mmCIF file of C-alpha atoms and ligand atoms in Angstrom:
data_model
loop_
_atom_site.group_PDB
_atom_site.id
_atom_site.type_symbol
_atom_site.label_atom_id
_atom_site.label_comp_id
_atom_site.label_asym_id
_atom_site.label_seq_id
_atom_site.Cartn_x
_atom_site.Cartn_y
_atom_site.Cartn_z
ATOM 1 C CA UNK O 1 21.842 -132.665 -135.564
ATOM 2 C CA UNK O 2 23.051 -134.849 -138.272
ATOM 3 C CA UNK O 3 21.020 -137.155 -140.681
ATOM 4 C CA UNK O 4 22.449 -139.433 -143.146
ATOM 5 C CA UNK O 5 20.120 -141.087 -145.532
ATOM 6 C CA UNK O 6 21.031 -144.019 -147.396
ATOM 7 C CA UNK O 7 18.516 -144.849 -150.314
ATOM 8 C CA UNK O 8 18.322 -146.090 -153.723
ATOM 9 C CA UNK O 9 16.262 -143.075 -154.483
ATOM 10 C CA UNK O 10 18.069 -139.821 -153.216
ATOM 11 C CA UNK O 11 15.689 -137.605 -155.580
ATOM 12 C CA UNK O 12 12.781 -138.789 -153.606
ATOM 13 C CA UNK O 13 13.939 -136.390 -150.439
ATOM 14 C CA UNK O 14 14.870 -133.223 -152.548
ATOM 15 C CA UNK O 15 11.583 -131.394 -152.558
ATOM 16 C CA UNK O 16 10.336 -132.538 -149.047
ATOM 17 C CA UNK O 17 13.540 -131.313 -147.476
ATOM 18 C CA UNK O 18 13.498 -128.105 -149.248
ATOM 19 C CA UNK O 19 10.053 -126.607 -148.006
ATOM 20 C CA UNK O 20 8.916 -125.094 -144.787
ATOM 21 C CA UNK O 21 10.147 -125.821 -141.420
ATOM 22 C CA UNK O 22 12.946 -128.370 -142.547
ATOM 23 C CA UNK O 23 14.398 -125.970 -145.064
ATOM 24 C CA UNK O 24 14.547 -123.395 -142.400
ATOM 25 C CA UNK O 25 16.181 -125.632 -139.960
ATOM 26 C CA UNK O 26 18.753 -126.552 -142.800
ATOM 27 C CA UNK O 27 19.578 -122.922 -143.532
ATOM 28 C CA UNK O 28 19.842 -122.070 -139.995
ATOM 29 C CA UNK O 29 22.432 -124.809 -139.602
ATOM 30 C CA UNK O 30 20.339 -126.514 -136.819
ATOM 31 C CA UNK O 31 20.409 -129.910 -138.750
ATOM 32 C CA UNK O 32 22.553 -131.281 -141.566
ATOM 33 C CA UNK O 33 20.828 -133.555 -144.138
ATOM 34 C CA UNK O 34 23.050 -135.815 -146.432
ATOM 35 C CA UNK O 35 21.668 -138.494 -148.772
ATOM 36 C CA UNK O 36 23.705 -141.023 -150.040
ATOM 37 C CA UNK O 37 22.920 -143.212 -152.888
ATOM 38 C CA UNK O 38 23.520 -146.898 -152.166
ATOM 39 C CA UNK O 39 24.135 -147.562 -155.874
ATOM 40 C CA UNK O 40 27.275 -145.613 -155.656
ATOM 41 C CA UNK O 41 28.583 -148.072 -153.069
ATOM 42 C CA UNK O 42 27.890 -150.936 -155.264
ATOM 43 C CA UNK O 43 31.259 -152.899 -155.864
ATOM 44 C CA UNK O 44 30.395 -155.201 -159.077
ATOM 45 C CA UNK O 45 30.456 -153.684 -162.580
ATOM 46 C CA UNK O 46 26.623 -153.534 -162.846
ATOM 47 C CA UNK O 47 26.197 -151.409 -159.685
ATOM 48 C CA UNK O 48 23.787 -153.996 -158.129
ATOM 49 C CA UNK O 49 22.117 -153.204 -154.928
ATOM 50 C CA UNK O 50 19.962 -156.201 -154.886
ATOM 51 C CA UNK O 51 19.747 -159.769 -155.684
ATOM 52 C CA UNK O 52 17.340 -163.029 -155.537
ATOM 53 C CA UNK O 53 17.072 -164.496 -152.318
ATOM 54 C CA UNK O 54 19.050 -167.772 -151.391
ATOM 55 C CA UNK O 55 16.405 -170.459 -151.063
ATOM 56 C CA UNK O 56 14.428 -168.917 -153.668
ATOM 57 C CA UNK O 57 11.061 -167.122 -153.466
ATOM 58 C CA UNK O 58 9.318 -163.920 -154.207
ATOM 59 C CA UNK O 59 11.226 -160.528 -154.918
ATOM 60 C CA UNK O 60 14.787 -159.114 -154.469
ATOM 61 C CA UNK O 61 16.920 -158.717 -151.276
ATOM 62 C CA UNK O 62 19.318 -156.015 -150.704
ATOM 63 C CA UNK O 63 23.020 -156.889 -150.822
ATOM 64 C CA UNK O 64 24.880 -156.346 -147.543
ATOM 65 C CA UNK O 65 27.962 -154.890 -148.984
ATOM 66 C CA UNK O 66 27.002 -151.724 -150.334
ATOM 67 C CA UNK O 67 24.790 -150.807 -147.415
ATOM 68 C CA UNK O 68 27.658 -151.411 -145.154
ATOM 69 C CA UNK O 69 30.067 -149.525 -147.098
ATOM 70 C CA UNK O 70 27.393 -146.658 -147.149
ATOM 71 C CA UNK O 71 27.087 -146.736 -143.433
ATOM 72 C CA UNK O 72 30.710 -146.730 -142.845
ATOM 73 C CA UNK O 73 31.030 -143.629 -145.232
ATOM 74 C CA UNK O 74 27.999 -141.910 -143.301
ATOM 75 C CA UNK O 75 29.705 -142.501 -139.913
ATOM 76 C CA UNK O 76 33.162 -140.941 -140.996
ATOM 77 C CA UNK O 77 35.132 -140.178 -138.273
ATOM 78 C CA UNK O 78 32.602 -138.632 -136.390
ATOM 79 C CA UNK O 79 30.513 -139.278 -133.186
ATOM 80 C CA UNK O 80 28.997 -142.760 -132.551
ATOM 81 C CA UNK O 81 25.816 -142.588 -134.824
ATOM 82 C CA UNK O 82 22.881 -144.646 -134.360
ATOM 83 C CA UNK O 83 21.858 -146.665 -137.490
ATOM 84 C CA UNK O 84 18.217 -146.876 -138.011
ATOM 85 C CA UNK O 85 16.653 -149.331 -140.446
ATOM 86 C CA UNK O 86 13.176 -148.267 -141.694
ATOM 87 C CA UNK O 87 11.191 -151.571 -141.961
ATOM 88 C CA UNK O 88 7.510 -152.650 -141.452
ATOM 89 C CA UNK O 89 8.927 -155.066 -138.852
ATOM 90 C CA UNK O 90 10.360 -152.248 -136.587
ATOM 91 C CA UNK O 91 9.155 -150.555 -133.459
ATOM 92 C CA UNK O 92 6.160 -148.523 -134.324
ATOM 93 C CA UNK O 93 7.250 -144.694 -134.148
ATOM 94 C CA UNK O 94 5.451 -142.619 -131.824
ATOM 95 C CA UNK O 95 6.013 -139.284 -130.185
ATOM 96 C CA UNK O 96 8.229 -140.944 -127.483
ATOM 97 C CA UNK O 97 10.382 -142.386 -129.741
ATOM 98 C CA UNK O 98 10.688 -139.030 -131.970
ATOM 99 C CA UNK O 99 11.710 -137.473 -128.538
ATOM 100 C CA UNK O 100 14.176 -140.153 -127.990
ATOM 101 C CA UNK O 101 15.940 -139.912 -131.178
ATOM 102 C CA UNK O 102 15.923 -136.075 -131.118
ATOM 103 C CA UNK O 103 18.268 -136.575 -128.527
ATOM 104 C CA UNK O 104 20.941 -138.141 -130.649
ATOM 105 C CA UNK O 105 23.695 -136.230 -132.537
ATOM 106 C CA UNK O 106 23.734 -138.213 -135.714
ATOM 107 C CA UNK O 107 21.288 -140.642 -137.054
ATOM 108 C CA UNK O 108 21.818 -143.130 -140.125
ATOM 109 C CA UNK O 109 18.392 -143.919 -141.711
ATOM 110 C CA UNK O 110 18.734 -146.945 -144.170
ATOM 111 C CA UNK O 111 15.751 -147.079 -146.518
ATOM 112 C CA UNK O 112 15.105 -150.847 -147.089
ATOM 113 C CA UNK O 113 12.930 -152.192 -149.798
ATOM 114 C CA UNK O 114 9.796 -153.933 -148.827
ATOM 115 C CA UNK O 115 11.229 -157.322 -149.524
ATOM 116 C CA UNK O 116 14.199 -156.840 -147.015
ATOM 117 C CA UNK O 117 17.714 -156.377 -146.426
ATOM 118 C CA UNK O 118 20.201 -159.178 -146.091
ATOM 119 C CA UNK O 119 20.021 -160.161 -142.501
ATOM 120 C CA UNK O 120 23.633 -160.282 -141.887
ATOM 121 C CA UNK O 121 23.547 -156.530 -142.748
ATOM 122 C CA UNK O 122 20.923 -155.886 -140.202
ATOM 123 C CA UNK O 123 22.615 -157.901 -137.315
ATOM 124 C CA UNK O 124 25.988 -156.404 -137.882
ATOM 125 C CA UNK O 125 25.047 -152.674 -138.545
ATOM 126 C CA UNK O 126 21.717 -151.990 -137.412
ATOM 127 C CA UNK O 127 20.921 -150.467 -133.910
ATOM 128 C CA UNK O 128 17.193 -149.606 -134.340
ATOM 129 C CA UNK O 129 14.435 -150.852 -136.442
ATOM 130 C CA UNK O 130 11.268 -148.393 -136.889
ATOM 131 C CA UNK O 131 8.265 -148.796 -138.733
ATOM 132 C CA UNK O 132 5.584 -145.929 -139.132
ATOM 133 C CA UNK O 133 2.535 -148.136 -138.780
ATOM 134 C CA UNK O 134 0.733 -151.306 -139.753
ATOM 135 C CA UNK O 135 0.426 -151.095 -143.602
ATOM 136 C CA UNK O 136 3.038 -151.840 -146.271
ATOM 137 C CA UNK O 137 4.798 -149.155 -148.432
ATOM 138 C CA UNK O 138 6.907 -149.739 -151.399
ATOM 139 C CA UNK O 139 10.071 -148.805 -149.596
ATOM 140 C CA UNK O 140 11.395 -147.133 -146.490
ATOM 141 C CA UNK O 141 11.700 -143.591 -147.942
ATOM 142 C CA UNK O 142 8.414 -142.189 -147.111
ATOM 143 C CA UNK O 143 8.941 -143.783 -143.341
ATOM 144 C CA UNK O 144 12.262 -141.948 -143.311
ATOM 145 C CA UNK O 145 10.752 -138.600 -144.182
ATOM 146 C CA UNK O 146 8.052 -138.981 -141.707
ATOM 147 C CA UNK O 147 10.795 -140.036 -139.060
ATOM 148 C CA UNK O 148 12.916 -137.050 -140.038
ATOM 149 C CA UNK O 149 10.097 -134.661 -139.803
ATOM 150 C CA UNK O 150 8.797 -135.713 -136.372
ATOM 151 C CA UNK O 151 12.348 -135.689 -135.073
ATOM 152 C CA UNK O 152 13.501 -132.128 -136.563
ATOM 153 C CA UNK O 153 10.511 -130.239 -135.263
ATOM 154 C CA UNK O 154 11.431 -131.119 -131.785
ATOM 155 C CA UNK O 155 14.860 -129.910 -132.094
ATOM 156 C CA UNK O 156 15.680 -126.592 -130.269
ATOM 157 C CA UNK O 157 15.191 -123.685 -132.361
ATOM 158 C CA UNK O 158 13.171 -125.207 -134.845
ATOM 159 C CA UNK O 159 9.773 -124.223 -133.916
ATOM 160 C CA UNK O 160 8.642 -120.599 -133.954
ATOM 161 C CA UNK O 161 7.470 -120.549 -130.207
ATOM 162 C CA UNK O 162 9.721 -121.779 -127.649
ATOM 163 C CA UNK O 163 6.776 -124.307 -126.125
ATOM 164 C CA UNK O 164 4.499 -125.074 -129.080
ATOM 165 C CA UNK O 165 5.872 -128.713 -129.155
ATOM 166 C CA UNK O 166 4.876 -129.042 -125.437
ATOM 167 C CA UNK O 167 1.434 -129.020 -125.929
ATOM 168 C CA UNK O 168 1.250 -131.076 -129.150
ATOM 169 C CA UNK O 169 -1.460 -134.018 -129.496
ATOM 170 C CA UNK O 170 0.422 -137.150 -127.730
ATOM 171 C CA UNK O 171 2.853 -134.619 -125.884
ATOM 172 C CA UNK O 172 3.170 -134.222 -122.265
ATOM 173 C CA UNK O 173 1.312 -130.874 -122.208
ATOM 174 C CA UNK O 174 -1.647 -132.704 -123.403
ATOM 175 C CA UNK O 175 -0.953 -135.905 -121.083
ATOM 176 C CA UNK O 176 -0.272 -137.865 -124.056
ATOM 177 C CA UNK O 177 -3.875 -137.452 -125.227
ATOM 178 C CA UNK O 178 -5.509 -135.579 -128.299
ATOM 179 C CA UNK O 179 -5.426 -131.845 -128.320
ATOM 180 C CA UNK O 180 -8.371 -129.242 -127.926
ATOM 181 C CA UNK O 181 -10.027 -127.986 -131.150
ATOM 182 C CA UNK O 182 -8.810 -124.691 -132.426
ATOM 183 C CA UNK O 183 -10.880 -121.693 -133.869
ATOM 184 C CA UNK O 184 -9.964 -118.413 -135.602
ATOM 185 C CA UNK O 185 -11.644 -115.769 -137.536
ATOM 186 C CA UNK O 186 -14.248 -115.227 -138.666
ATOM 187 C CA UNK O 187 -16.587 -115.546 -135.533
ATOM 188 C CA UNK O 188 -19.311 -117.446 -137.576
ATOM 189 C CA UNK O 189 -18.559 -119.799 -140.455
ATOM 190 C CA UNK O 190 -20.846 -121.997 -142.173
ATOM 191 C CA UNK O 191 -23.555 -121.045 -139.795
ATOM 192 C CA UNK O 192 -21.373 -122.318 -136.880
ATOM 193 C CA UNK O 193 -20.201 -120.015 -134.124
ATOM 194 C CA UNK O 194 -16.750 -120.080 -132.070
ATOM 195 C CA UNK O 195 -17.667 -121.229 -128.583
ATOM 196 C CA UNK O 196 -18.634 -118.172 -126.604
ATOM 197 C CA UNK O 197 -15.711 -118.988 -123.905
ATOM 198 C CA UNK O 198 -13.211 -118.424 -126.436
ATOM 199 C CA UNK O 199 -14.135 -114.889 -126.970
ATOM 200 C CA UNK O 200 -14.497 -114.178 -123.157
ATOM 201 C CA UNK O 201 -10.898 -112.918 -122.354
ATOM 202 C CA UNK O 202 -11.191 -115.248 -119.115
ATOM 203 C CA UNK O 203 -8.069 -117.046 -119.233
ATOM 204 C CA UNK O 204 -8.783 -119.718 -116.749
ATOM 205 C CA UNK O 205 -12.341 -120.435 -118.071
ATOM 206 C CA UNK O 206 -10.777 -120.986 -121.442
ATOM 207 C CA UNK O 207 -8.145 -123.355 -119.840
ATOM 208 C CA UNK O 208 -10.897 -125.390 -118.171
ATOM 209 C CA UNK O 209 -12.887 -125.446 -121.420
ATOM 210 C CA UNK O 210 -9.822 -126.590 -123.577
ATOM 211 C CA UNK O 211 -9.083 -129.259 -120.983
ATOM 212 C CA UNK O 212 -12.360 -130.962 -121.045
ATOM 213 C CA UNK O 213 -12.549 -130.583 -124.755
ATOM 214 C CA UNK O 214 -9.358 -132.339 -125.172
ATOM 215 C CA UNK O 215 -10.308 -135.235 -122.803
ATOM 216 C CA UNK O 216 -13.764 -135.710 -124.352
ATOM 217 C CA UNK O 217 -12.147 -135.868 -127.857
ATOM 218 C CA UNK O 218 -9.437 -138.255 -126.661
ATOM 219 C CA UNK O 219 -12.162 -140.556 -125.183
ATOM 220 C CA UNK O 220 -14.450 -140.421 -128.103
ATOM 221 C CA UNK O 221 -11.489 -140.800 -130.907
ATOM 222 C CA UNK O 222 -8.752 -142.736 -129.104
ATOM 223 C CA UNK O 223 -10.135 -144.350 -125.808
ATOM 224 C CA UNK O 224 -6.850 -146.529 -125.637
ATOM 225 C CA UNK O 225 -4.973 -143.622 -124.993
ATOM 226 C CA UNK O 226 -7.069 -142.272 -122.210
ATOM 227 C CA UNK O 227 -5.850 -144.854 -119.739
ATOM 228 C CA UNK O 228 -2.153 -143.519 -119.865
ATOM 229 C CA UNK O 229 -3.386 -140.010 -119.092
ATOM 230 C CA UNK O 230 -2.547 -138.630 -115.761
ATOM 231 C CA UNK O 231 -4.762 -135.958 -113.869
ATOM 232 C CA UNK O 232 -4.503 -134.396 -110.725
ATOM 233 C CA UNK O 233 -7.318 -134.385 -108.057
ATOM 234 C CA UNK O 234 -8.646 -131.064 -109.056
ATOM 235 C CA UNK O 235 -8.953 -132.257 -112.843
ATOM 236 C CA UNK O 236 -10.462 -135.423 -111.744
ATOM 237 C CA UNK O 237 -13.071 -133.286 -109.753
ATOM 238 C CA UNK O 238 -13.636 -130.928 -112.693
ATOM 239 C CA UNK O 239 -14.158 -134.100 -115.062
ATOM 240 C CA UNK O 240 -16.766 -135.890 -112.725
ATOM 241 C CA UNK O 241 -18.438 -132.336 -112.614
ATOM 242 C CA UNK O 242 -18.835 -132.293 -116.364
ATOM 243 C CA UNK O 243 -19.947 -136.002 -116.511
ATOM 244 C CA UNK O 244 -16.763 -137.298 -117.744
ATOM 245 C CA UNK O 245 -16.080 -140.615 -116.519
ATOM 246 C CA UNK O 246 -12.611 -142.191 -116.867
ATOM 247 C CA UNK O 247 -11.250 -145.765 -116.679
ATOM 248 C CA UNK O 248 -10.324 -146.495 -113.029
ATOM 249 C CA UNK O 249 -7.738 -144.567 -111.516
ATOM 250 C CA UNK O 250 -4.248 -145.902 -110.631
ATOM 251 C CA UNK O 251 -3.604 -148.103 -113.685
ATOM 252 C CA UNK O 252 -0.738 -146.343 -115.600
ATOM 253 C CA UNK O 253 -1.576 -147.256 -118.902
ATOM 254 C CA UNK O 254 -1.543 -150.557 -120.837
HETATM 255 CL CL1 6GU L 1 9.446 -148.198 -142.568
HETATM 256 N N1 6GU L 1 8.946 -149.781 -144.867
HETATM 257 C C1 6GU L 1 7.982 -150.022 -145.332
HETATM 258 N N2 6GU L 1 8.230 -150.770 -146.706
HETATM 259 N N3 6GU L 1 6.679 -150.223 -145.262
HETATM 260 C C2 6GU L 1 6.305 -149.698 -143.974
HETATM 261 C C3 6GU L 1 7.176 -149.103 -143.127
HETATM 262 C C4 6GU L 1 8.474 -149.020 -143.505
HETATM 263 N N4 6GU L 1 6.540 -148.626 -141.990
HETATM 264 C C5 6GU L 1 5.297 -148.741 -142.326
HETATM 265 N N5 6GU L 1 5.149 -149.652 -143.390
#
């Protein structure tokens, strides 16, 4: 998969992309990530990428021509890339959107600044607008990094173990809920013991314990996620037997 990042701060991305799983994915040729400095596509002699808003008011607006030229360049002659603008006005990134984007061949990520980009660039070039949550960042760069990370780890061959993305919190394996708590050695830490069942070697009992712990955790921390979780009749029985009550059955979420 190929990512092209359009930014006025290309250095922002150098160290995050040179570490850990993303670095390995790049080295293994699973992803190609190219940053483009929007300033290099400016046409005037001062290499201006933003200007004052027509109509007056606060802040600066990103000029459309350098953004358009950078998108054209990033597109090259290749595939039909999707152009994604990072903006707090976009669709909120969640696991489902990350999975959707992981199916693309090329994404062009446009890092807008907080005050915004010229509306005509948005209308003519942008396929999708994405936000990473209801708070304001100084620019789209940290959001682009978050999107990149969440998508890259879903690509085949990126995670060490074949199915480890399946059971992530928010994923199908966890039914869109939170994941169960994890323990490793030592068996006693800060006076707290590892739950006995996890040491029992009884895999069915361990599965049951994890299922119940995951549902309890989701109910207490993210009750709004519970309504969309689906359970088999056997699982519903298990929940009842353990005094875990769910919202009324048959409503498939919000
Ligand atoms: Cl994509 N950009 C900015 N500037 N702020 C944000 C955001 C994006 N997502 C959440 N807050």
